[in-house]
Every structure is written in C-alpha cells, then in structure tokens.
Coordinates of C-alpha atoms in Angstrom, one line a residue:
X1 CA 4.9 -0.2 25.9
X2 CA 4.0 -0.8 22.7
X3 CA 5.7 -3.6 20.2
X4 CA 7.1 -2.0 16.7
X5 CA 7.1 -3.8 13.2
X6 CA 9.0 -2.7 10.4
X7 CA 7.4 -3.8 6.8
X8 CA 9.8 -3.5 3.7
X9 CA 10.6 -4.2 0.5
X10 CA 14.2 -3.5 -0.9
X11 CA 14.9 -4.1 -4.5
X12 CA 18.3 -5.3 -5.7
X13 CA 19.7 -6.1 -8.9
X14 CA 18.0 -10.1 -9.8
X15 CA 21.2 -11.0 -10.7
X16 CA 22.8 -10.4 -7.1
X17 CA 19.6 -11.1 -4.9
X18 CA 20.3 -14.6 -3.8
X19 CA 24.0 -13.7 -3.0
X20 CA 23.2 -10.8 -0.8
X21 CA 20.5 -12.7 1.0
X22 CA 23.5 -15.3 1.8
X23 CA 25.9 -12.7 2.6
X24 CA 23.2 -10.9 5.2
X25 CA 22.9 -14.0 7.5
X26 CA 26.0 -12.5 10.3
X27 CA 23.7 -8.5 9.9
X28 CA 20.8 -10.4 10.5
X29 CA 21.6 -12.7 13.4
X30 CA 23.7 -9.6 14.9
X31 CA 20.4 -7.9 15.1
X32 CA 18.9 -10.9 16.2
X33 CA 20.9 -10.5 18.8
X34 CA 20.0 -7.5 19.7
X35 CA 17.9 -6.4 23.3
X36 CA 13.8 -6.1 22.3
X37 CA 14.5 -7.9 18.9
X38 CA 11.8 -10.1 18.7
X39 CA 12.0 -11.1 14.8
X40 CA 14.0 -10.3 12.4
X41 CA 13.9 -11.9 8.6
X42 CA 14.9 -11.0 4.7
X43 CA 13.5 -12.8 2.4
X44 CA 13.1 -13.5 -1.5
X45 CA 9.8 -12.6 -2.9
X46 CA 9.3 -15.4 -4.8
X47 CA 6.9 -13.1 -7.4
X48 CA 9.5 -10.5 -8.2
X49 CA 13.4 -11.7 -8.5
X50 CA 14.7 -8.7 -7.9
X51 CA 12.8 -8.1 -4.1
X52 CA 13.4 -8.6 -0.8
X53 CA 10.6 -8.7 1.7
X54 CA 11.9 -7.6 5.2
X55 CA 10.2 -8.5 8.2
X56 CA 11.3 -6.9 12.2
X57 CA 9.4 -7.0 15.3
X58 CA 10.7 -5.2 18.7
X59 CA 10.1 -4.8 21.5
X60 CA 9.9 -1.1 21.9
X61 CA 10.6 2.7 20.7
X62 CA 13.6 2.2 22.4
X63 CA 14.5 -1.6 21.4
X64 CA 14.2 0.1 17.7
X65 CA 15.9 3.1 18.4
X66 CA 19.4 1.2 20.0
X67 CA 19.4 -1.0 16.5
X68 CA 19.1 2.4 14.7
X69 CA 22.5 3.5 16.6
X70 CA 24.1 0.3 16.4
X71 CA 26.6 -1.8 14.1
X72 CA 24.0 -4.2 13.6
X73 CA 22.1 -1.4 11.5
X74 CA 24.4 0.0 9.9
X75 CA 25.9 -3.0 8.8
X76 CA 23.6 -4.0 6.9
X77 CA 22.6 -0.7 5.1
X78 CA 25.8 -1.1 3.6
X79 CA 25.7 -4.2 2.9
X80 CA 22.6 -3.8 1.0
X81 CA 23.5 -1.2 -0.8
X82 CA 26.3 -2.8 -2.3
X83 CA 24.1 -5.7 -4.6
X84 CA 22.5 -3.2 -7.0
X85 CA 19.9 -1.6 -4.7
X86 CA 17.1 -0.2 -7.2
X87 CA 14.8 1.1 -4.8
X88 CA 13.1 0.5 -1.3
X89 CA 10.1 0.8 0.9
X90 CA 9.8 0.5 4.7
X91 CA 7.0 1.0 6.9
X92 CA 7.1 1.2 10.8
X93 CA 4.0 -0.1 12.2
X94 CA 3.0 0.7 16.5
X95 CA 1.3 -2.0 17.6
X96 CA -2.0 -1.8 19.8
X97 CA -3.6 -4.7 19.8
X98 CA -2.3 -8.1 19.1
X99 CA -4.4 -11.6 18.7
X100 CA -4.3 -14.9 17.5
X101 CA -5.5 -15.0 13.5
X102 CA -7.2 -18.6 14.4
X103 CA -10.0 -18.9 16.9
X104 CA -10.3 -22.0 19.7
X105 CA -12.2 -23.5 16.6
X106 CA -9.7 -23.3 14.0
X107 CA -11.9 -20.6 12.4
X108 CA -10.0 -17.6 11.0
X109 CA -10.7 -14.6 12.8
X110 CA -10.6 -10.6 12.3
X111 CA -11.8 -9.8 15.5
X112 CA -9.1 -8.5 18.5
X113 CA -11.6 -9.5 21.4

C-alpha cells in the first residue's frame, strides 16, 4: 500500500491570512486525528502574504478517501473559503519509494538505494 501526499497552495486575501491560519488549528488537528493521517500542516509562505502552503501525508487511498467523506474535510473547505480565497492548487502525489535525503555521512543524497 502505498503512502499519499497532497502538495497545495491556497491563496487568500493578505489581509485575512494570518487570522484564518489561527482559526484552522481545531480542522487541522481534527484531521490530525484522523486514521492513516500521518501529517497534516498549513502554513504562511513567507514570500507571498497572501499564500498558504499545505502539506498532508496518509497513509493510504483509503486513509485519503475517509478524510474526503468526513467533517474534518469539509470543515475546513469552508472554512477557507470564507477569508477571501483568490485561487488554489493541489497536487496528490503516490508514493513509491521513500528514503532518507542525508546519507550515514551527512552527505545529501538523490539516490533511493
């Protein structure tokens, strides 16, 4: 079984950003909470003041696919979507192969193996 991620950005109005980031915190630890939720973080980009940088990992298809049908989800949609949301972008991402980015060295490392 593979893991998911989920890549975003969300845009918002600047003016609003840091208030809706505060006002997430009970969505995000209620999918936190969630079975196969492994990580889940919003975040102010600190080069644009009007983004959001959104981070998930699960578990699984199905992990994702029970937040999808949940409260949790749909919570925060709506919550979102009431601080001046100017536009978004989300990427799912399977995951097949997963390593450490430092080696036993300390060296930084592309290689999977």
């Amino acid at each position: 079984m593979a893991k998911i991620v989920i890549a975003a950005q969300i845009d918002l109005d600047p003016a609003q950003r840091a208030e809706a980031l505060r006002q997430a915190k009970p969505h995000i630890d209620a999918a936190l909470a969630q079975d196969g939720c492994l990580a889940y973080d919003w975040s102010a980009d600190g080069n644009d003041p009007a983004r959001v940088n959104v981070f998930e990992e699960w578990a699984s298809e199905k992990a994702l696919a029970a937040h999808f049908a949940g409260q949790a989800y749909a919570g925060m949609r709506d919550h979102i979507g009431a601080f001046g949301l100017a536009g978004a972008e989300s990427r799912k991402y399977r995951v097949d192969a997963e390593a450490p980015v430092y080696d036993a060295s300390g060296e930084a490392t592309e290689a999977f193996d």
